[in-house]
Amino acid sequence: MPISKTFATWLIAMSLLLSTSPLFAQDSTQKSANEPPNIIYIMTDDHATQMMSAYDDSRAETPNLDRIGQEGIRFRNSFCTNALCAPARAVLLTGKYSHKNGQLMNGPKFDGSQQTFPKMLQRAGYQTAVVGKWHLGSAPTGFDYWNVLPGQGVYRNPVLIEMGESKRHQGYVTDIITDLAMDWLRNRDQQKPFALLYHHKAPHAQFVPALKHESLFTEADVPFPATYHDDYSKRAAPVQKATNRLVPDFIKKWTAWGQRFRKESPGDLQGDELRNWMYQQYVKDYKRIMVSVDENVGRLLDFLDETGLTENTIVIYTSDNGMFVGDHYMYDKRFVYEEALRVPLVIRYPKGIIAGSVTDAFSLNVDYAPTILDFAGVPIPSDMQGRSLRPILEGKTPSDWRRSFYYHYYERPGSHNVARHYAVRTERYKLIHYYSNDWGGEPAWELVDLQNDPHEYQNIYNSPEHQAVVADLKAELNQLREELEVPAE
Ligand SMILES: [Ca+2]
């Protein structure tokens, strides 16, 4: 029948029209469900878990950083694989350990010609940007936009290099990096998904708070960490020879910085009074600097809410490495001890993570690149050594998830006379090999029982009743080194 044929043709034409129309409700929902997520990866520099209140509220108050975990997931056991700035950044970009990406230590320039996850996201249609601390020597590659600090950068009135051009900014570095990150978000191509690496200098030395935060925490002493009186007497020899103590090591730097930024002086203080004075100065400035980070991350989260980006944006917060903030009477990082090894890790993605999730699964910084690629729908290259955290975020931790991992610190000659070492950490033990003699003594092994000795005071490597454990851990260490293709020293 001609009429019904015409009607049928009209019906088909209309349905085709509607199915391609952005105004058609069902299609719009479909598109939203399949939309690739945006990614904001926030990384601070030297922020320790014990200075984030979601992990430990005895010394820290970080409500906005904590909020990411409360609205998403918090990893209770997140670690770096080489606790040092430039190496950790190379691990992030490549999803590979230091011996594979070539960035063993600070100093040498990162080989930016190699495979990195931002390049892969670009090829998949993402627009990519890095703003803030870079610290890899070579110019960023794989980013449509970059605006980074030269080297370590400075806290006040910093210079940043925008796509190769140096510009000085007036103000405080953490505010400026956040402003620049938000400017880029405002001006981005709205038709494409984005990945933004928003990297703070804070709270890395030298410790200079924002002017408006300078007088915070002056009223009372900050509590001392449980390990403050560690005397290292039962540790491996290289630990005893490290020069990372608040007094006498850190106070020399502090005094030099003080000439520019501070009026405080230790005066005639001696002994314990001097030690405690130094700790209070250090921890208070660290806290002041973190107040600025917390405020600015809060500003960014509010911006995402106001611009409707929250729902489809994965927000990751972590630090490149942990830190001794007077723990063991140390400062800096490098050692495989818990305070430097552990990093905060909280991730929010309203579409994919149940708010308030917590996990004990071991995550490593080699996992970030594969995780981001996984969410972006980009196949994970087989030469990346990390594993996607996505199943953990979705509440389905694989039964074969790692229960041990490998760590390797390489820098030599490095600061603080920290001996080069590698280690295996399991749920209960840590076996460390200080394999060189260039720290001023013989190579040494150290075994720690984290269950009976959570503060790692005692090396039990030579204890007769632990020799079976030592043998098992050496086998585990060798297997990990083989799997990861670590070259012999
Ligand atoms: Ca660092």
CSV table of C-alpha atoms and ligand atoms in Angstrom, one decimal:
chain,number,residue,atom,x,y,z
A,1,MET,CA,0.0,0.0,0.0
A,2,PRO,CA,1.5,3.4,-1.0
A,3,ILE,CA,0.3,5.2,2.1
A,4,SER,CA,1.7,2.7,4.6
A,5,LYS,CA,4.9,2.5,2.6
A,6,THR,CA,5.3,6.2,2.8
A,7,PHE,CA,4.5,6.1,6.5
A,8,ALA,CA,7.1,3.4,7.0
A,9,THR,CA,9.7,5.4,5.1
A,10,TRP,CA,8.9,8.5,7.2
A,11,LEU,CA,9.2,6.4,10.4
A,12,ILE,CA,12.6,5.1,9.4
A,13,ALA,CA,13.8,8.6,8.5
A,14,MET,CA,12.5,10.0,11.8
A,15,SER,CA,14.1,7.3,13.9
A,16,LEU,CA,17.5,7.8,12.1
A,17,LEU,CA,17.2,11.6,12.7
A,18,LEU,CA,16.3,11.2,16.3
A,19,SER,CA,19.0,8.6,17.0
A,20,THR,CA,21.7,11.0,15.8
A,21,SER,CA,20.2,14.1,17.5
A,22,PRO,CA,22.0,15.4,20.6
A,23,LEU,CA,18.5,16.4,21.8
A,24,PHE,CA,17.3,12.8,21.9
A,25,ALA,CA,17.4,11.9,25.6
A,26,GLN,CA,18.2,8.2,25.3
A,27,ASP,CA,21.2,8.9,23.0
A,28,SER,CA,22.5,11.6,25.4
A,29,THR,CA,22.4,9.2,28.3
A,30,GLN,CA,24.2,6.6,26.2
A,31,LYS,CA,26.9,9.0,25.2
A,32,SER,CA,27.5,10.1,28.9
A,33,ALA,CA,27.8,6.5,30.0
A,34,ASN,CA,30.5,5.8,27.4
A,35,GLU,CA,32.3,9.1,27.8
A,36,PRO,CA,36.0,8.6,28.5
A,37,PRO,CA,36.7,9.9,32.0
A,38,ASN,CA,38.8,13.0,32.6
A,39,ILE,CA,41.9,12.6,34.8
A,40,ILE,CA,43.4,15.0,37.3
A,41,TYR,CA,46.5,13.5,38.8
A,42,ILE,CA,47.6,15.6,41.9
A,43,MET,CA,51.1,15.0,43.2
A,44,THR,CA,52.8,16.7,46.0
A,45,ASP,CA,56.5,16.4,46.7
A,46,ASP,CA,57.7,14.7,50.0
A,47,HIS,CA,54.2,14.5,51.6
A,48,ALA,CA,54.3,11.7,54.1
A,49,THR,CA,51.2,9.7,55.1
A,50,GLN,CA,51.8,10.5,58.8
A,51,MET,CA,51.2,14.2,57.8
A,52,MET,CA,47.8,13.6,56.2
A,53,SER,CA,44.9,13.3,58.6
A,54,ALA,CA,43.1,10.6,56.7
A,55,TYR,CA,46.1,8.4,57.7
A,56,ASP,CA,47.2,10.0,61.0
A,57,ASP,CA,45.6,12.9,62.7
A,58,SER,CA,48.1,13.3,65.5
A,59,ARG,CA,50.1,16.1,63.7
A,60,ALA,CA,48.1,16.9,60.6
A,61,GLU,CA,44.8,18.4,59.5
A,62,THR,CA,44.2,18.0,55.7
A,63,PRO,CA,40.4,18.0,55.3
A,64,ASN,CA,40.4,18.6,51.5
A,65,LEU,CA,42.9,15.9,50.7
A,66,ASP,CA,41.0,13.6,53.0
A,67,ARG,CA,37.8,14.5,51.2
A,68,ILE,CA,39.0,12.8,48.0
A,69,GLY,CA,39.3,9.5,49.9
A,70,GLN,CA,36.0,10.0,51.7
A,71,GLU,CA,34.2,10.5,48.4
A,72,GLY,CA,36.3,7.7,46.8
A,73,ILE,CA,38.8,5.2,48.0
A,74,ARG,CA,41.8,5.3,50.3
A,75,PHE,CA,44.7,3.0,49.9
A,76,ARG,CA,46.2,2.0,53.3
A,77,ASN,CA,49.3,0.4,51.8
A,78,SER,CA,50.6,2.6,49.0
A,79,PHE,CA,54.3,2.7,48.3
A,80,CYS,CA,56.9,4.2,46.0
A,81,THR,CA,59.6,2.1,44.5
A,82,ASN,CA,62.6,4.5,44.8
A,83,ALA,CA,61.9,7.3,47.3
A,84,LEU,CA,63.4,10.2,45.4
A,85,CYS,CA,61.9,13.1,43.4
A,86,ALA,CA,63.0,12.7,39.8
A,87,PRO,CA,63.0,8.9,39.8
A,88,ALA,CA,59.4,8.8,41.2
A,89,ARG,CA,58.3,11.2,38.4
A,90,ALA,CA,59.8,9.0,35.7
A,91,VAL,CA,58.1,5.9,37.2
A,92,LEU,CA,54.8,7.8,37.1
A,93,LEU,CA,55.2,8.7,33.4
A,94,THR,CA,56.4,5.3,32.2
A,95,GLY,CA,54.8,2.7,34.5
A,96,LYS,CA,58.3,1.2,34.8
A,97,TYR,CA,60.9,0.8,37.5
A,98,SER,CA,63.9,3.2,37.5
A,99,HIS,CA,66.3,0.6,35.9
A,100,LYS,CA,63.9,0.4,32.9
A,101,ASN,CA,63.1,4.1,32.4
A,102,GLY,CA,66.7,5.1,33.0
A,103,GLN,CA,66.0,7.7,35.7
A,104,LEU,CA,67.9,6.1,38.6
A,105,MET,CA,68.6,9.3,40.5
A,106,ASN,CA,68.2,13.1,40.6
A,107,GLY,CA,70.4,15.0,38.2
A,108,PRO,CA,70.6,13.3,34.9
A,109,LYS,CA,68.0,14.4,32.3
A,110,PHE,CA,64.9,12.2,31.7
A,111,ASP,CA,64.8,10.5,28.3
A,112,GLY,CA,61.6,12.1,27.1
A,113,SER,CA,61.7,10.2,23.8
A,114,GLN,CA,60.5,7.0,25.4
A,115,GLN,CA,57.0,5.7,25.8
A,116,THR,CA,54.9,7.5,28.4
A,117,PHE,CA,51.2,7.4,29.3
A,118,PRO,CA,50.5,11.1,28.4
A,119,LYS,CA,51.7,10.4,24.8
A,120,MET,CA,49.4,7.4,24.7
A,121,LEU,CA,46.5,9.4,25.9
A,122,GLN,CA,47.2,12.0,23.3
A,123,ARG,CA,47.0,9.4,20.6
A,124,ALA,CA,43.7,8.3,22.0
A,125,GLY,CA,42.2,11.7,21.7
A,126,TYR,CA,43.0,13.2,25.1
A,127,GLN,CA,44.3,16.7,25.6
A,128,THR,CA,47.1,16.6,28.1
A,129,ALA,CA,48.8,19.1,30.4
A,130,VAL,CA,51.3,19.3,33.2
A,131,VAL,CA,51.5,22.3,35.5
A,132,GLY,CA,53.9,22.8,38.5
A,133,LYS,CA,56.8,20.7,39.5
A,134,TRP,CA,58.5,18.7,36.8
A,135,HIS,CA,62.1,18.2,38.0
A,136,LEU,CA,63.2,15.9,35.1
A,137,GLY,CA,65.7,18.1,33.4
A,138,SER,CA,64.5,17.6,29.8
A,139,ALA,CA,61.5,19.5,28.4
A,140,PRO,CA,58.1,17.7,29.0
A,141,THR,CA,57.0,15.5,26.1
A,142,GLY,CA,53.5,14.2,25.5
A,143,PHE,CA,51.7,17.3,26.7
A,144,ASP,CA,49.6,19.7,24.7
A,145,TYR,CA,50.3,22.3,27.4
A,146,TRP,CA,53.1,22.5,30.0
A,147,ASN,CA,54.0,25.2,32.5
A,148,VAL,CA,56.6,23.9,34.9
A,149,LEU,CA,59.0,25.1,37.6
A,150,PRO,CA,62.7,25.0,36.6
A,151,GLY,CA,64.4,22.3,38.7
A,152,GLN,CA,63.1,22.5,42.3
A,153,GLY,CA,61.6,26.0,41.8
A,154,VAL,CA,61.1,28.4,44.7
A,155,TYR,CA,58.1,29.1,47.0
A,156,ARG,CA,57.8,32.9,46.6
A,157,ASN,CA,57.5,34.8,43.3
A,158,PRO,CA,58.5,31.7,41.3
A,159,VAL,CA,59.6,31.5,37.7
A,160,LEU,CA,57.7,28.9,35.6
A,161,ILE,CA,58.5,27.8,32.1
A,162,GLU,CA,55.5,27.9,29.9
A,163,MET,CA,56.0,25.9,26.7
A,164,GLY,CA,59.7,26.9,26.7
A,165,GLU,CA,59.3,30.5,27.8
A,166,SER,CA,60.3,31.6,31.3
A,167,LYS,CA,58.0,33.9,33.2
A,168,ARG,CA,58.1,35.2,36.8
A,169,HIS,CA,54.9,35.1,38.8
A,170,GLN,CA,54.1,37.2,41.8
A,171,GLY,CA,52.8,35.3,44.8
A,172,TYR,CA,53.0,31.9,46.5
A,173,VAL,CA,53.9,28.9,44.4
A,174,THR,CA,51.0,26.6,45.5
A,175,ASP,CA,48.4,29.3,44.8
A,176,ILE,CA,50.0,30.1,41.4
A,177,ILE,CA,50.2,26.4,40.3
A,178,THR,CA,46.6,26.0,41.2
A,179,ASP,CA,45.5,29.2,39.3
A,180,LEU,CA,47.4,28.0,36.2
A,181,ALA,CA,45.9,24.6,36.4
A,182,MET,CA,42.4,26.1,36.6
A,183,ASP,CA,43.1,28.5,33.8
A,184,TRP,CA,44.0,25.6,31.6
A,185,LEU,CA,40.9,23.7,32.6
A,186,ARG,CA,38.7,26.8,31.7
A,187,ASN,CA,40.4,27.3,28.4
A,188,ARG,CA,40.6,23.6,27.3
A,189,ASP,CA,38.8,22.1,24.3
A,190,GLN,CA,35.5,21.1,25.8
A,191,GLN,CA,34.9,18.5,23.1
A,192,LYS,CA,37.8,16.3,24.2
A,193,PRO,CA,38.5,14.4,27.4
A,194,PHE,CA,41.5,15.7,29.4
A,195,ALA,CA,44.4,14.5,31.6
A,196,LEU,CA,45.9,17.2,33.8
A,197,LEU,CA,49.0,16.5,35.9
A,198,TYR,CA,48.8,19.1,38.7
A,199,HIS,CA,52.1,18.8,40.5
A,200,HIS,CA,53.0,20.8,43.6
A,201,LYS,CA,56.5,21.8,44.8
A,202,ALA,CA,55.1,21.7,48.3
A,203,PRO,CA,56.1,20.5,50.9
A,204,HIS,CA,59.6,20.0,49.6
A,205,ALA,CA,62.5,21.8,51.2
A,206,GLN,CA,63.4,24.6,51.5
A,207,PHE,CA,60.5,25.1,53.8
A,208,VAL,CA,58.9,28.5,53.1
A,209,PRO,CA,55.2,29.0,54.0
A,210,ALA,CA,52.9,31.5,52.4
A,211,LEU,CA,53.0,34.9,54.1
A,212,LYS,CA,49.4,34.5,55.3
A,213,HIS,CA,50.3,31.1,57.0
A,214,GLU,CA,53.6,32.2,58.6
A,215,SER,CA,52.2,32.6,62.0
A,216,LEU,CA,50.0,29.5,62.2
A,217,PHE,CA,50.8,26.9,64.9
A,218,THR,CA,52.8,29.3,67.0
A,219,GLU,CA,50.8,28.8,70.2
A,220,ALA,CA,51.6,25.2,71.1
A,221,ASP,CA,54.2,22.5,70.4
A,222,VAL,CA,53.4,19.9,67.8
A,223,PRO,CA,53.4,16.4,69.2
A,224,PHE,CA,56.6,14.4,68.8
A,225,PRO,CA,56.5,11.3,66.7
A,226,ALA,CA,56.6,7.9,68.4
A,227,THR,CA,60.1,7.2,66.9
A,228,TYR,CA,61.6,10.6,67.8
A,229,HIS,CA,64.1,9.1,70.3
A,230,ASP,CA,65.4,6.3,67.9
A,231,ASP,CA,69.1,5.9,68.6
A,232,TYR,CA,69.7,3.5,65.7
A,233,SER,CA,71.8,1.2,68.0
A,234,LYS,CA,70.2,-2.0,66.7
A,235,ARG,CA,70.1,-1.1,63.0
A,236,ALA,CA,72.4,-2.0,60.1
A,237,ALA,CA,75.6,0.1,60.1
A,238,PRO,CA,74.7,2.2,57.0
A,239,VAL,CA,71.7,3.7,58.9
A,240,GLN,CA,73.9,4.7,61.7
A,241,LYS,CA,76.2,6.6,59.3
A,242,ALA,CA,73.5,8.5,57.4
A,243,THR,CA,73.7,12.3,57.7
A,244,ASN,CA,69.9,13.0,57.8
A,245,ARG,CA,69.4,14.0,61.4
A,246,LEU,CA,67.7,17.3,62.3
A,247,VAL,CA,70.7,18.1,64.5
A,248,PRO,CA,73.4,18.3,63.4
A,249,ASP,CA,72.6,17.9,59.7
A,250,PHE,CA,69.4,19.7,58.9
A,251,ILE,CA,70.0,22.7,61.2
A,252,LYS,CA,72.9,23.8,59.0
A,253,LYS,CA,70.5,24.2,56.0
A,254,TRP,CA,67.9,25.7,58.2
A,255,THR,CA,70.3,28.4,59.4
A,256,ALA,CA,71.2,29.2,55.8
A,257,TRP,CA,67.6,29.5,54.8
A,258,GLY,CA,66.8,31.5,57.9
A,259,GLN,CA,69.0,34.3,56.7
A,260,ARG,CA,66.5,34.9,53.9
A,261,PHE,CA,63.2,34.0,55.3
A,262,ARG,CA,63.2,33.9,59.1
A,263,LYS,CA,64.0,35.8,62.3
A,264,GLU,CA,64.0,32.7,64.5
A,265,SER,CA,67.3,31.5,65.8
A,266,PRO,CA,68.3,28.7,68.1
A,267,GLY,CA,70.4,31.3,70.1
A,268,ASP,CA,72.3,29.5,72.8
A,269,LEU,CA,70.2,26.3,72.9
A,270,GLN,CA,72.1,23.1,73.4
A,271,GLY,CA,71.5,19.4,73.6
A,272,ASP,CA,67.9,18.2,73.9
A,273,GLU,CA,66.6,21.8,73.9
A,274,LEU,CA,68.3,22.5,70.6
A,275,ARG,CA,67.1,19.1,69.1
A,276,ASN,CA,63.5,19.9,70.1
A,277,TRP,CA,63.6,23.4,68.9
A,278,MET,CA,64.8,22.2,65.5
A,279,TYR,CA,62.0,19.7,65.3
A,280,GLN,CA,59.3,22.2,66.2
A,281,GLN,CA,60.6,24.7,63.6
A,282,TYR,CA,60.6,22.0,60.9
A,283,VAL,CA,57.3,20.3,61.6
A,284,LYS,CA,55.5,23.7,62.0
A,285,ASP,CA,56.7,25.0,58.6
A,286,TYR,CA,55.9,21.6,57.0
A,287,LYS,CA,52.4,21.9,58.4
A,288,ARG,CA,52.0,25.5,57.3
A,289,ILE,CA,53.1,24.6,53.8
A,290,MET,CA,50.6,21.8,53.8
A,291,VAL,CA,47.8,24.1,54.8
A,292,SER,CA,48.3,25.9,51.5
A,293,VAL,CA,48.3,22.6,49.6
A,294,ASP,CA,45.1,21.6,51.3
A,295,GLU,CA,43.4,24.9,50.7
A,296,ASN,CA,44.3,24.9,47.0
A,297,VAL,CA,43.3,21.3,46.4
A,298,GLY,CA,40.0,22.3,48.0
A,299,ARG,CA,39.7,25.2,45.6
A,300,LEU,CA,40.2,22.8,42.7
A,301,LEU,CA,37.6,20.3,44.0
A,302,ASP,CA,35.1,23.2,44.3
A,303,PHE,CA,36.0,24.3,40.8
A,304,LEU,CA,35.2,20.8,39.5
A,305,ASP,CA,31.8,20.9,41.4
A,306,GLU,CA,31.0,24.4,40.0
A,307,THR,CA,31.8,23.4,36.4
A,308,GLY,CA,30.0,20.1,36.4
A,309,LEU,CA,33.2,18.1,36.0
A,310,THR,CA,33.1,16.1,39.3
A,311,GLU,CA,31.1,13.2,38.1
A,312,ASN,CA,33.2,12.2,35.1
A,313,THR,CA,36.7,13.1,36.4
A,314,ILE,CA,39.0,10.7,38.1
A,315,VAL,CA,40.9,12.7,40.8
A,316,ILE,CA,44.0,11.0,42.2
A,317,TYR,CA,46.0,12.4,45.1
A,318,THR,CA,49.5,11.1,46.0
A,319,SER,CA,53.0,12.2,46.7
A,320,ASP,CA,56.2,11.3,44.8
A,321,ASN,CA,57.7,9.7,47.9
A,322,GLY,CA,57.1,9.7,51.7
A,323,MET,CA,59.2,11.7,54.2
A,324,PHE,CA,60.8,11.6,57.6
A,325,VAL,CA,59.2,14.5,59.4
A,326,GLY,CA,61.3,14.1,62.5
A,327,ASP,CA,60.4,10.5,62.6
A,328,HIS,CA,63.5,8.6,63.8
A,329,TYR,CA,64.8,12.1,64.3
A,330,MET,CA,65.4,12.2,60.6
A,331,TYR,CA,64.4,14.4,57.7
A,332,ASP,CA,64.4,13.7,53.9
A,333,LYS,CA,63.5,10.3,52.5
A,334,ARG,CA,65.6,7.7,50.4
A,335,PHE,CA,65.5,4.9,52.9
A,336,VAL,CA,63.1,2.1,52.4
A,337,TYR,CA,61.8,2.6,56.0
A,338,GLU,CA,58.0,3.0,56.2
A,339,GLU,CA,57.8,6.8,56.6
A,340,ALA,CA,59.7,7.4,53.4
A,341,LEU,CA,58.4,4.3,51.5
A,342,ARG,CA,54.7,4.9,52.1
A,343,VAL,CA,52.8,7.5,50.1
A,344,PRO,CA,49.3,8.8,50.5
A,345,LEU,CA,46.9,7.5,47.8
A,346,VAL,CA,43.3,8.5,47.6
A,347,ILE,CA,41.2,8.4,44.4
A,348,ARG,CA,37.8,9.7,43.6
A,349,TYR,CA,35.6,8.8,40.6
A,350,PRO,CA,31.9,9.1,41.4
A,351,LYS,CA,31.0,7.0,38.4
A,352,GLY,CA,33.3,4.1,39.2
A,353,ILE,CA,34.3,4.1,42.9
A,354,ILE,CA,32.0,3.7,45.9
A,355,ALA,CA,32.4,6.6,48.3
A,356,GLY,CA,34.2,5.7,51.5
A,357,SER,CA,36.0,2.6,50.1
A,358,VAL,CA,39.2,1.6,51.8
A,359,THR,CA,41.7,-1.1,50.7
A,360,ASP,CA,44.7,-2.8,52.2
A,361,ALA,CA,46.0,-4.0,48.7
A,362,PHE,CA,49.6,-3.1,48.0
A,363,SER,CA,49.7,-0.3,45.4
A,364,LEU,CA,52.9,1.0,43.8
A,365,ASN,CA,53.8,4.1,41.9
A,366,VAL,CA,54.4,1.9,38.8
A,367,ASP,CA,50.7,1.2,38.8
A,368,TYR,CA,49.5,4.7,38.1
A,369,ALA,CA,50.2,4.8,34.4
A,370,PRO,CA,48.5,1.4,33.7
A,371,THR,CA,45.5,2.4,35.8
A,372,ILE,CA,45.0,5.7,34.0
A,373,LEU,CA,45.3,4.0,30.6
A,374,ASP,CA,42.9,1.3,31.7
A,375,PHE,CA,40.2,3.9,32.6
A,376,ALA,CA,40.9,5.8,29.3
A,377,GLY,CA,40.2,2.6,27.3
A,378,VAL,CA,43.8,2.5,26.0
A,379,PRO,CA,45.5,-1.0,25.9
A,380,ILE,CA,48.2,-1.3,28.6
A,381,PRO,CA,51.6,-2.0,26.9
A,382,SER,CA,53.1,-5.3,28.0
A,383,ASP,CA,56.4,-3.6,28.9
A,384,MET,CA,54.8,-1.5,31.7
A,385,GLN,CA,55.7,-3.1,34.9
A,386,GLY,CA,52.8,-1.9,37.1
A,387,ARG,CA,49.3,-3.3,37.1
A,388,SER,CA,46.0,-1.5,36.7
A,389,LEU,CA,44.4,-0.6,40.1
A,390,ARG,CA,41.0,-0.4,38.4
A,391,PRO,CA,39.6,-3.8,39.7
A,392,ILE,CA,40.6,-2.7,43.3
A,393,LEU,CA,38.9,0.7,42.8
A,394,GLU,CA,35.8,-1.2,41.7
A,395,GLY,CA,35.8,-3.4,44.7
A,396,LYS,CA,37.1,-6.5,43.0
A,397,THR,CA,40.7,-7.1,44.1
A,398,PRO,CA,42.1,-9.9,42.0
A,399,SER,CA,43.0,-13.0,44.1
A,400,ASP,CA,46.5,-13.0,42.6
A,401,TRP,CA,47.2,-9.4,43.6
A,402,ARG,CA,50.8,-8.8,44.8
A,403,ARG,CA,51.7,-9.5,48.4
A,404,SER,CA,55.3,-8.4,48.1
A,405,PHE,CA,57.2,-5.8,46.1
A,406,TYR,CA,60.7,-4.6,45.1
A,407,TYR,CA,62.3,-1.3,46.1
A,408,HIS,CA,65.6,0.1,44.9
A,409,TYR,CA,67.4,3.4,45.9
A,410,TYR,CA,70.4,4.2,43.6
A,411,GLU,CA,71.7,7.7,44.2
A,412,ARG,CA,75.4,7.9,44.6
A,413,PRO,CA,77.1,10.1,45.5
A,414,GLY,CA,73.8,11.3,47.0
A,415,SER,CA,72.8,13.6,49.8
A,416,HIS,CA,72.8,12.5,53.4
A,417,ASN,CA,75.2,9.6,52.8
A,418,VAL,CA,72.4,7.2,52.4
A,419,ALA,CA,73.8,3.9,51.1
A,420,ARG,CA,72.4,2.4,47.9
A,421,HIS,CA,70.1,-0.4,48.7
A,422,TYR,CA,67.4,-2.7,47.4
A,423,ALA,CA,64.7,-4.5,49.4
A,424,VAL,CA,61.7,-6.8,49.4
A,425,ARG,CA,58.7,-5.9,51.5
A,426,THR,CA,56.1,-8.4,52.3
A,427,GLU,CA,53.0,-8.0,54.5
A,428,ARG,CA,55.1,-8.9,57.6
A,429,TYR,CA,58.8,-8.5,56.8
A,430,LYS,CA,61.3,-6.3,55.0
A,431,LEU,CA,64.7,-7.5,53.9
A,432,ILE,CA,67.1,-4.8,52.9
A,433,HIS,CA,70.5,-5.2,51.1
A,434,TYR,CA,72.9,-2.2,51.4
A,435,TYR,CA,75.0,-3.7,48.6
A,436,SER,CA,77.7,-1.1,48.2
A,437,ASN,CA,80.7,0.0,50.3
A,438,ASP,CA,80.7,3.6,49.0
A,439,TRP,CA,78.9,4.9,52.0
A,440,GLY,CA,82.0,4.3,54.1
A,441,GLY,CA,81.6,0.7,55.3
A,442,GLU,CA,80.9,-2.8,54.2
A,443,PRO,CA,77.8,-4.0,52.5
A,444,ALA,CA,75.1,-5.1,55.0
A,445,TRP,CA,71.8,-6.9,55.2
A,446,GLU,CA,68.9,-5.9,57.4
A,447,LEU,CA,65.8,-7.8,58.3
A,448,VAL,CA,62.8,-6.1,60.0
A,449,ASP,CA,59.7,-7.8,61.5
A,450,LEU,CA,57.0,-5.3,60.9
A,451,GLN,CA,54.5,-7.2,63.0
A,452,ASN,CA,56.6,-7.3,66.2
A,453,ASP,CA,58.6,-4.2,65.5
A,454,PRO,CA,56.5,-1.8,63.5
A,455,HIS,CA,58.9,1.1,64.1
A,456,GLU,CA,61.7,-0.9,62.6
A,457,TYR,CA,64.1,-0.4,65.5
A,458,GLN,CA,65.8,-3.8,65.3
A,459,ASN,CA,67.8,-5.6,62.6
A,460,ILE,CA,67.2,-9.3,63.2
A,461,TYR,CA,69.1,-10.5,60.1
A,462,ASN,CA,71.6,-12.5,62.2
A,463,SER,CA,69.1,-13.9,64.6
A,464,PRO,CA,69.3,-17.7,64.5
A,465,GLU,CA,65.5,-18.2,64.7
A,466,HIS,CA,65.0,-16.0,61.6
A,467,GLN,CA,67.3,-17.8,59.2
A,468,ALA,CA,64.4,-19.7,57.5
A,469,VAL,CA,62.6,-16.3,57.0
A,470,VAL,CA,65.8,-14.8,55.6
A,471,ALA,CA,66.1,-17.7,53.1
A,472,ASP,CA,62.5,-17.3,52.0
A,473,LEU,CA,62.9,-13.6,51.6
A,474,LYS,CA,66.1,-13.9,49.6
A,475,ALA,CA,64.3,-16.3,47.3
A,476,GLU,CA,61.4,-13.8,46.9
A,477,LEU,CA,63.9,-10.9,46.3
A,478,ASN,CA,65.7,-12.9,43.6
A,479,GLN,CA,62.5,-13.8,42.0
A,480,LEU,CA,61.3,-10.2,41.9
A,481,ARG,CA,64.6,-9.0,40.5
A,482,GLU,CA,64.4,-11.6,37.8
A,483,GLU,CA,60.8,-10.8,36.9
A,484,LEU,CA,61.6,-7.1,36.7
A,485,GLU,CA,64.9,-7.7,34.9
A,486,VAL,CA,67.0,-5.8,37.3
A,487,PRO,CA,70.6,-5.8,36.2
A,488,ALA,CA,73.3,-7.1,38.6
A,489,GLU,CA,75.1,-4.3,40.4
B,1,CA,CA,60.1,14.1,46.5
